[in-house]
Amino acid sequence: MLLDERLRRLLCMRSRVKEVSEASSMCEAVRSLAGAERMSSGGEGMVVFDVCSGKGLGATLLSFLLPRGRVVMLDSNGGMDLSHLRARPNLSFRHVDLFSADTPAVLREEAAGASYVVAVGMHLCGALSPRLIDLAVAGGTIDAMALCPCCLKGAHGKAVARSAAERSVEPYAVLVETLQAICEREIETAAAGGGARSRVGVWTDREMLSPKNRYITVQKWAADKAAPDVALCQACA
């Protein structure tokens, strides 16, 4: 990555150590969800969505991790300098408002022909986290999700802050519990409608240089298949 000037520009920010830490964490989350067999093939047949990607440092690292897969950056900012994408043939960008009614169709289009689809969201704010959960669980395109939330705003955010104060715990812990509960409700609703079977996991990446380092994961599988035998990496458990 450092050998290409287009990619080196991604590291020209004051917070680059933190950004690299978060991008590396994303890679480990995807590696854990994909499993050893898919990783040994270089991610052949995989599509990974980097949701609210920004310029895509994490997505760029994922493109190296999965040389035979595809990585698609999704972001509402269509005015960024993304010239570095030309250096990675398996990396692309879609200008997407996550709340748009067209988003599920965009996901289906980008995932066409894929054998395994992962969505990852790093430090999503406000309603973006519940929206990603909805797209991952209720939609039929995404097979696995890794969400590392930042915060909730509005009524949800106030409820989280109030609950944390009443229990004398960190608001971030309550935030993660709240999003986990949303996942579980969405899964129950999808299962009642005959959807794929799913499971929720919560784990902490202690190597990430951020106090907001917990992931909520969702893994889905067909009703006639066994649950995926995928364990979290030891560094992230």
PDB file of C-alpha atoms in Angstrom:
ATOM      1  CA  MET A   1       0.000   0.000   0.000  1.00  0.00           C
ATOM      2  CA  LEU A   2       2.836   2.405   0.846  1.00  0.00           C
ATOM      3  CA  LEU A   3       4.403   1.840  -2.570  1.00  0.00           C
ATOM      4  CA  ASP A   4       1.536   3.578  -4.399  1.00  0.00           C
ATOM      5  CA  GLU A   5       1.237   7.351  -4.023  1.00  0.00           C
ATOM      6  CA  ARG A   6      -2.533   7.180  -4.564  1.00  0.00           C
ATOM      7  CA  LEU A   7      -2.900   4.877  -1.573  1.00  0.00           C
ATOM      8  CA  ARG A   8      -0.326   6.632   0.597  1.00  0.00           C
ATOM      9  CA  ARG A   9      -2.522   9.739   0.558  1.00  0.00           C
ATOM     10  CA  LEU A  10      -5.054   7.851   2.667  1.00  0.00           C
ATOM     11  CA  LEU A  11      -2.564   7.966   5.528  1.00  0.00           C
ATOM     12  CA  CYS A  12      -1.977  11.725   5.390  1.00  0.00           C
ATOM     13  CA  MET A  13      -4.152  12.613   8.366  1.00  0.00           C
ATOM     14  CA  ARG A  14      -3.305  13.543  11.927  1.00  0.00           C
ATOM     15  CA  SER A  15      -5.425  10.709  13.315  1.00  0.00           C
ATOM     16  CA  ARG A  16      -3.820   8.094  11.063  1.00  0.00           C
ATOM     17  CA  VAL A  17      -2.751   5.816  13.935  1.00  0.00           C
ATOM     18  CA  LYS A  18      -6.317   5.628  15.226  1.00  0.00           C
ATOM     19  CA  GLU A  19      -7.696   5.288  11.683  1.00  0.00           C
ATOM     20  CA  VAL A  20      -5.328   2.422  10.884  1.00  0.00           C
ATOM     21  CA  SER A  21      -6.293   0.744  14.160  1.00  0.00           C
ATOM     22  CA  GLU A  22      -9.983   0.936  13.246  1.00  0.00           C
ATOM     23  CA  ALA A  23      -9.347  -0.260   9.690  1.00  0.00           C
ATOM     24  CA  SER A  24      -7.338  -3.225  10.981  1.00  0.00           C
ATOM     25  CA  SER A  25     -10.159  -4.053  13.379  1.00  0.00           C
ATOM     26  CA  MET A  26     -12.616  -4.065  10.477  1.00  0.00           C
ATOM     27  CA  CYS A  27     -10.406  -6.546   8.661  1.00  0.00           C
ATOM     28  CA  GLU A  28     -10.325  -8.858  11.677  1.00  0.00           C
ATOM     29  CA  ALA A  29     -14.115  -8.652  12.022  1.00  0.00           C
ATOM     30  CA  VAL A  30     -14.602  -9.635   8.385  1.00  0.00           C
ATOM     31  CA  ARG A  31     -11.971 -12.369   8.641  1.00  0.00           C
ATOM     32  CA  SER A  32     -13.762 -13.850  11.651  1.00  0.00           C
ATOM     33  CA  LEU A  33     -17.189 -13.807   9.993  1.00  0.00           C
ATOM     34  CA  ALA A  34     -15.906 -15.191   6.690  1.00  0.00           C
ATOM     35  CA  GLY A  35     -14.194 -18.213   8.232  1.00  0.00           C
ATOM     36  CA  ALA A  36     -10.997 -20.015   7.346  1.00  0.00           C
ATOM     37  CA  GLU A  37     -12.187 -21.663   4.132  1.00  0.00           C
ATOM     38  CA  ARG A  38     -13.283 -18.421   2.479  1.00  0.00           C
ATOM     39  CA  MET A  39     -10.184 -16.629   3.675  1.00  0.00           C
ATOM     40  CA  SER A  40      -7.910 -19.348   2.293  1.00  0.00           C
ATOM     41  CA  SER A  41      -9.389 -18.693  -1.162  1.00  0.00           C
ATOM     42  CA  GLY A  42      -8.657 -14.983  -0.940  1.00  0.00           C
ATOM     43  CA  GLY A  43     -12.343 -14.220  -0.443  1.00  0.00           C
ATOM     44  CA  GLU A  44     -13.392 -15.726  -3.767  1.00  0.00           C
ATOM     45  CA  GLY A  45     -17.097 -15.060  -4.321  1.00  0.00           C
ATOM     46  CA  MET A  46     -17.327 -12.620  -1.408  1.00  0.00           C
ATOM     47  CA  VAL A  47     -18.687  -9.081  -1.458  1.00  0.00           C
ATOM     48  CA  VAL A  48     -18.040  -6.788   1.504  1.00  0.00           C
ATOM     49  CA  PHE A  49     -19.944  -3.542   1.984  1.00  0.00           C
ATOM     50  CA  ASP A  50     -18.098  -0.862   3.958  1.00  0.00           C
ATOM     51  CA  VAL A  51     -21.091   1.141   5.184  1.00  0.00           C
ATOM     52  CA  CYS A  52     -20.548   4.886   5.657  1.00  0.00           C
ATOM     53  CA  SER A  53     -17.017   4.284   4.435  1.00  0.00           C
ATOM     54  CA  GLY A  54     -15.689   7.811   4.149  1.00  0.00           C
ATOM     55  CA  LYS A  55     -12.631   7.706   1.899  1.00  0.00           C
ATOM     56  CA  GLY A  56     -12.308   4.025   2.688  1.00  0.00           C
ATOM     57  CA  LEU A  57      -9.071   3.244   4.494  1.00  0.00           C
ATOM     58  CA  GLY A  58     -10.755   0.174   5.964  1.00  0.00           C
ATOM     59  CA  ALA A  59     -12.192  -0.793   2.590  1.00  0.00           C
ATOM     60  CA  THR A  60      -8.757  -0.427   0.996  1.00  0.00           C
ATOM     61  CA  LEU A  61      -7.175  -2.781   3.531  1.00  0.00           C
ATOM     62  CA  LEU A  62     -10.034  -5.203   2.957  1.00  0.00           C
ATOM     63  CA  SER A  63      -9.299  -5.157  -0.777  1.00  0.00           C
ATOM     64  CA  PHE A  64      -5.814  -6.478   0.023  1.00  0.00           C
ATOM     65  CA  LEU A  65      -7.146  -9.003   2.526  1.00  0.00           C
ATOM     66  CA  LEU A  66      -9.671 -10.331  -0.033  1.00  0.00           C
ATOM     67  CA  PRO A  67      -7.856 -10.129  -3.390  1.00  0.00           C
ATOM     68  CA  ARG A  68     -10.384 -12.469  -5.052  1.00  0.00           C
ATOM     69  CA  GLY A  69     -13.405 -10.824  -3.474  1.00  0.00           C
ATOM     70  CA  ARG A  70     -15.002  -7.412  -4.034  1.00  0.00           C
ATOM     71  CA  VAL A  71     -15.224  -4.519  -1.600  1.00  0.00           C
ATOM     72  CA  VAL A  72     -17.879  -1.850  -2.121  1.00  0.00           C
ATOM     73  CA  MET A  73     -17.749   1.452  -0.278  1.00  0.00           C
ATOM     74  CA  LEU A  74     -21.127   3.011   0.526  1.00  0.00           C
ATOM     75  CA  ASP A  75     -21.359   6.654   1.571  1.00  0.00           C
ATOM     76  CA  SER A  76     -23.692   9.634   1.241  1.00  0.00           C
ATOM     77  CA  ASN A  77     -20.795  11.971   0.427  1.00  0.00           C
ATOM     78  CA  GLY A  78     -20.288  11.842  -3.310  1.00  0.00           C
ATOM     79  CA  GLY A  79     -17.795  14.701  -3.425  1.00  0.00           C
ATOM     80  CA  MET A  80     -14.746  12.999  -1.907  1.00  0.00           C
ATOM     81  CA  ASP A  81     -11.452  12.548  -3.727  1.00  0.00           C
ATOM     82  CA  LEU A  82     -11.511   8.831  -4.449  1.00  0.00           C
ATOM     83  CA  SER A  83      -8.704   8.687  -7.001  1.00  0.00           C
ATOM     84  CA  HIS A  84      -7.053   5.943  -4.947  1.00  0.00           C
ATOM     85  CA  LEU A  85      -9.774   3.525  -6.036  1.00  0.00           C
ATOM     86  CA  ARG A  86      -8.043   3.247  -9.403  1.00  0.00           C
ATOM     87  CA  ALA A  87      -5.168   1.503  -7.629  1.00  0.00           C
ATOM     88  CA  ARG A  88      -7.399  -1.357  -6.435  1.00  0.00           C
ATOM     89  CA  PRO A  89      -9.326  -3.244  -9.135  1.00  0.00           C
ATOM     90  CA  ASN A  90     -11.566  -5.027  -6.593  1.00  0.00           C
ATOM     91  CA  LEU A  91     -12.579  -1.826  -4.777  1.00  0.00           C
ATOM     92  CA  SER A  92     -15.475   0.401  -5.832  1.00  0.00           C
ATOM     93  CA  PHE A  93     -17.723   3.172  -4.511  1.00  0.00           C
ATOM     94  CA  ARG A  94     -21.487   3.755  -4.572  1.00  0.00           C
ATOM     95  CA  HIS A  95     -22.955   7.114  -3.642  1.00  0.00           C
ATOM     96  CA  VAL A  96     -25.793   5.959  -1.387  1.00  0.00           C
ATOM     97  CA  ASP A  97     -28.083   7.487   1.206  1.00  0.00           C
ATOM     98  CA  LEU A  98     -28.541   4.570   3.586  1.00  0.00           C
ATOM     99  CA  PHE A  99     -32.089   5.700   4.366  1.00  0.00           C
ATOM    100  CA  SER A 100     -33.150   5.819   0.735  1.00  0.00           C
ATOM    101  CA  ALA A 101     -35.824   3.384  -0.412  1.00  0.00           C
ATOM    102  CA  ASP A 102     -33.445   2.506  -3.269  1.00  0.00           C
ATOM    103  CA  THR A 103     -30.705   1.198  -0.966  1.00  0.00           C
ATOM    104  CA  PRO A 104     -31.873  -2.460  -0.841  1.00  0.00           C
ATOM    105  CA  ALA A 105     -31.868  -2.521  -4.652  1.00  0.00           C
ATOM    106  CA  VAL A 106     -28.335  -1.077  -4.715  1.00  0.00           C
ATOM    107  CA  LEU A 107     -27.179  -3.804  -2.334  1.00  0.00           C
ATOM    108  CA  ARG A 108     -28.783  -6.510  -4.472  1.00  0.00           C
ATOM    109  CA  GLU A 109     -27.186  -5.095  -7.611  1.00  0.00           C
ATOM    110  CA  GLU A 110     -23.708  -4.922  -6.115  1.00  0.00           C
ATOM    111  CA  ALA A 111     -24.003  -8.384  -4.531  1.00  0.00           C
ATOM    112  CA  ALA A 112     -25.278 -10.103  -7.684  1.00  0.00           C
ATOM    113  CA  GLY A 113     -23.507 -13.427  -8.157  1.00  0.00           C
ATOM    114  CA  ALA A 114     -21.796 -13.346  -4.745  1.00  0.00           C
ATOM    115  CA  SER A 115     -21.670 -16.484  -2.621  1.00  0.00           C
ATOM    116  CA  TYR A 116     -21.241 -14.614   0.688  1.00  0.00           C
ATOM    117  CA  VAL A 117     -22.015 -10.994   1.531  1.00  0.00           C
ATOM    118  CA  VAL A 118     -20.784  -9.121   4.603  1.00  0.00           C
ATOM    119  CA  ALA A 119     -21.717  -5.598   5.713  1.00  0.00           C
ATOM    120  CA  VAL A 120     -19.425  -3.805   8.140  1.00  0.00           C
ATOM    121  CA  GLY A 121     -20.084  -0.452   9.804  1.00  0.00           C
ATOM    122  CA  MET A 122     -17.395   1.309  11.817  1.00  0.00           C
ATOM    123  CA  HIS A 123     -18.490   3.911  14.388  1.00  0.00           C
ATOM    124  CA  LEU A 124     -21.898   4.591  12.880  1.00  0.00           C
ATOM    125  CA  CYS A 125     -23.746   7.474  14.517  1.00  0.00           C
ATOM    126  CA  GLY A 126     -27.377   8.040  15.381  1.00  0.00           C
ATOM    127  CA  ALA A 127     -30.000   6.194  13.351  1.00  0.00           C
ATOM    128  CA  LEU A 128     -27.396   4.726  10.975  1.00  0.00           C
ATOM    129  CA  SER A 129     -26.816   1.737  13.288  1.00  0.00           C
ATOM    130  CA  PRO A 130     -30.509   0.676  13.481  1.00  0.00           C
ATOM    131  CA  ARG A 131     -30.788   1.223   9.729  1.00  0.00           C
ATOM    132  CA  LEU A 132     -27.845  -1.096   9.023  1.00  0.00           C
ATOM    133  CA  ILE A 133     -29.381  -3.709  11.333  1.00  0.00           C
ATOM    134  CA  ASP A 134     -32.647  -3.474   9.416  1.00  0.00           C
ATOM    135  CA  LEU A 135     -30.909  -3.869   6.052  1.00  0.00           C
ATOM    136  CA  ALA A 136     -28.817  -6.782   7.310  1.00  0.00           C
ATOM    137  CA  VAL A 137     -31.537  -8.760   9.097  1.00  0.00           C
ATOM    138  CA  ALA A 138     -34.723  -7.994   7.206  1.00  0.00           C
ATOM    139  CA  GLY A 139     -33.189  -7.904   3.748  1.00  0.00           C
ATOM    140  CA  GLY A 140     -32.214 -11.005   1.851  1.00  0.00           C
ATOM    141  CA  THR A 141     -28.892  -9.764   0.474  1.00  0.00           C
ATOM    142  CA  ILE A 142     -26.548  -9.647   3.475  1.00  0.00           C
ATOM    143  CA  ASP A 143     -25.322 -12.901   5.051  1.00  0.00           C
ATOM    144  CA  ALA A 144     -23.359 -11.390   7.947  1.00  0.00           C
ATOM    145  CA  MET A 145     -22.961  -8.030   9.644  1.00  0.00           C
ATOM    146  CA  ALA A 146     -20.355  -6.487  11.928  1.00  0.00           C
ATOM    147  CA  LEU A 147     -21.444  -3.208  13.497  1.00  0.00           C
ATOM    148  CA  CYS A 148     -19.185  -1.152  15.766  1.00  0.00           C
ATOM    149  CA  PRO A 149     -21.484   1.685  16.886  1.00  0.00           C
ATOM    150  CA  CYS A 150     -20.578   5.180  17.988  1.00  0.00           C
ATOM    151  CA  CYS A 151     -23.741   6.685  19.477  1.00  0.00           C
ATOM    152  CA  LEU A 152     -27.501   7.020  19.302  1.00  0.00           C
ATOM    153  CA  LYS A 153     -29.218  10.372  19.050  1.00  0.00           C
ATOM    154  CA  GLY A 154     -32.701  11.740  19.621  1.00  0.00           C
ATOM    155  CA  ALA A 155     -35.160   9.766  21.739  1.00  0.00           C
ATOM    156  CA  HIS A 156     -33.062   6.578  21.601  1.00  0.00           C
ATOM    157  CA  GLY A 157     -29.967   8.473  22.718  1.00  0.00           C
ATOM    158  CA  LYS A 158     -31.780  10.092  25.621  1.00  0.00           C
ATOM    159  CA  ALA A 159     -33.164   6.723  26.719  1.00  0.00           C
ATOM    160  CA  VAL A 160     -29.663   5.216  26.615  1.00  0.00           C
ATOM    161  CA  ALA A 161     -28.217   8.073  28.680  1.00  0.00           C
ATOM    162  CA  ARG A 162     -31.046   7.862  31.213  1.00  0.00           C
ATOM    163  CA  SER A 163     -30.716   4.097  31.603  1.00  0.00           C
ATOM    164  CA  ALA A 164     -26.942   4.356  31.992  1.00  0.00           C
ATOM    165  CA  ALA A 165     -27.292   6.986  34.726  1.00  0.00           C
ATOM    166  CA  GLU A 166     -29.909   4.928  36.581  1.00  0.00           C
ATOM    167  CA  ARG A 167     -27.688   1.831  36.481  1.00  0.00           C
ATOM    168  CA  SER A 168     -24.407   3.709  37.051  1.00  0.00           C
ATOM    169  CA  VAL A 169     -22.820   2.148  33.983  1.00  0.00           C
ATOM    170  CA  GLU A 170     -21.114   3.541  30.902  1.00  0.00           C
ATOM    171  CA  PRO A 171     -23.570   4.825  28.258  1.00  0.00           C
ATOM    172  CA  TYR A 172     -21.663   2.893  25.584  1.00  0.00           C
ATOM    173  CA  ALA A 173     -22.444  -0.409  27.318  1.00  0.00           C
ATOM    174  CA  VAL A 174     -26.157   0.451  27.292  1.00  0.00           C
ATOM    175  CA  LEU A 175     -25.897   1.525  23.652  1.00  0.00           C
ATOM    176  CA  VAL A 176     -24.511  -1.881  22.693  1.00  0.00           C
ATOM    177  CA  GLU A 177     -27.221  -3.655  24.725  1.00  0.00           C
ATOM    178  CA  THR A 178     -29.880  -1.540  23.002  1.00  0.00           C
ATOM    179  CA  LEU A 179     -28.612  -2.350  19.518  1.00  0.00           C
ATOM    180  CA  GLN A 180     -28.282  -6.024  20.421  1.00  0.00           C
ATOM    181  CA  ALA A 181     -31.938  -5.999  21.511  1.00  0.00           C
ATOM    182  CA  ILE A 182     -32.921  -4.364  18.205  1.00  0.00           C
ATOM    183  CA  CYS A 183     -31.068  -7.144  16.361  1.00  0.00           C
ATOM    184  CA  GLU A 184     -32.849  -9.820  18.362  1.00  0.00           C
ATOM    185  CA  ARG A 185     -36.277  -8.271  17.715  1.00  0.00           C
ATOM    186  CA  GLU A 186     -35.545  -7.994  13.983  1.00  0.00           C
ATOM    187  CA  ILE A 187     -34.425 -11.626  13.913  1.00  0.00           C
ATOM    188  CA  GLU A 188     -37.603 -12.795  15.668  1.00  0.00           C
ATOM    189  CA  THR A 189     -39.722 -10.866  13.171  1.00  0.00           C
ATOM    190  CA  ALA A 190     -37.793 -12.256  10.199  1.00  0.00           C
ATOM    191  CA  ALA A 191     -38.004 -15.820  11.542  1.00  0.00           C
ATOM    192  CA  ALA A 192     -41.757 -15.496  12.055  1.00  0.00           C
ATOM    193  CA  GLY A 193     -42.059 -14.564   8.406  1.00  0.00           C
ATOM    194  CA  GLY A 194     -40.083 -17.612   7.272  1.00  0.00           C
ATOM    195  CA  GLY A 195     -36.773 -15.803   6.844  1.00  0.00           C
ATOM    196  CA  ALA A 196     -33.284 -17.186   7.277  1.00  0.00           C
ATOM    197  CA  ARG A 197     -32.092 -18.319  10.684  1.00  0.00           C
ATOM    198  CA  SER A 198     -29.772 -15.864  12.418  1.00  0.00           C
ATOM    199  CA  ARG A 199     -27.718 -15.402  15.539  1.00  0.00           C
ATOM    200  CA  VAL A 200     -26.382 -12.334  17.310  1.00  0.00           C
ATOM    201  CA  GLY A 201     -22.986 -11.953  18.929  1.00  0.00           C
ATOM    202  CA  VAL A 202     -21.324  -9.177  20.917  1.00  0.00           C
ATOM    203  CA  TRP A 203     -17.584  -8.929  21.402  1.00  0.00           C
ATOM    204  CA  THR A 204     -14.867  -6.412  22.169  1.00  0.00           C
ATOM    205  CA  ASP A 205     -11.755  -5.696  20.131  1.00  0.00           C
ATOM    206  CA  ARG A 206      -9.284  -4.731  22.830  1.00  0.00           C
ATOM    207  CA  GLU A 207      -6.607  -3.990  20.233  1.00  0.00           C
ATOM    208  CA  MET A 208      -8.561  -1.101  18.728  1.00  0.00           C
ATOM    209  CA  LEU A 209      -7.314   2.316  19.823  1.00  0.00           C
ATOM    210  CA  SER A 210     -10.758   3.577  20.767  1.00  0.00           C
ATOM    211  CA  PRO A 211     -12.986   3.174  23.830  1.00  0.00           C
ATOM    212  CA  LYS A 212     -15.847   2.500  21.424  1.00  0.00           C
ATOM    213  CA  ASN A 213     -14.594  -0.918  20.455  1.00  0.00           C
ATOM    214  CA  ARG A 214     -17.536  -3.320  20.748  1.00  0.00           C
ATOM    215  CA  TYR A 215     -19.095  -5.146  17.832  1.00  0.00           C
ATOM    216  CA  ILE A 216     -22.599  -6.445  17.375  1.00  0.00           C
ATOM    217  CA  THR A 217     -22.515  -9.237  14.797  1.00  0.00           C
ATOM    218  CA  VAL A 218     -25.272 -11.049  12.939  1.00  0.00           C
ATOM    219  CA  GLN A 219     -24.787 -14.292  11.030  1.00  0.00           C
ATOM    220  CA  LYS A 220     -27.531 -15.766   8.856  1.00  0.00           C
ATOM    221  CA  TRP A 221     -27.976 -19.206   7.348  1.00  0.00           C
ATOM    222  CA  ALA A 222     -30.694 -21.089   5.482  1.00  0.00           C
ATOM    223  CA  ALA A 223     -33.251 -22.991   7.550  1.00  0.00           C
ATOM    224  CA  ASP A 224     -32.111 -26.309   6.061  1.00  0.00           C
ATOM    225  CA  LYS A 225     -28.426 -25.679   6.831  1.00  0.00           C
ATOM    226  CA  ALA A 226     -26.365 -26.041   9.999  1.00  0.00           C
ATOM    227  CA  ALA A 227     -25.254 -22.887  11.801  1.00  0.00           C
ATOM    228  CA  PRO A 228     -21.897 -21.588  10.547  1.00  0.00           C
ATOM    229  CA  ASP A 229     -18.991 -22.826  12.612  1.00  0.00           C
ATOM    230  CA  VAL A 230     -17.098 -19.549  12.797  1.00  0.00           C
ATOM    231  CA  ALA A 231     -15.182 -18.494  15.886  1.00  0.00           C
ATOM    232  CA  LEU A 232     -13.974 -15.006  16.696  1.00  0.00           C
ATOM    233  CA  CYS A 233     -10.268 -14.399  16.488  1.00  0.00           C
ATOM    234  CA  GLN A 234      -8.519 -14.626  19.841  1.00  0.00           C
ATOM    235  CA  ALA A 235      -7.346 -11.017  19.675  1.00  0.00           C
ATOM    236  CA  CYS A 236     -10.930  -9.795  19.420  1.00  0.00           C
ATOM    237  CA  ALA A 237     -12.802 -12.151  21.727  1.00  0.00           C
TER     238      ALA A 237
END
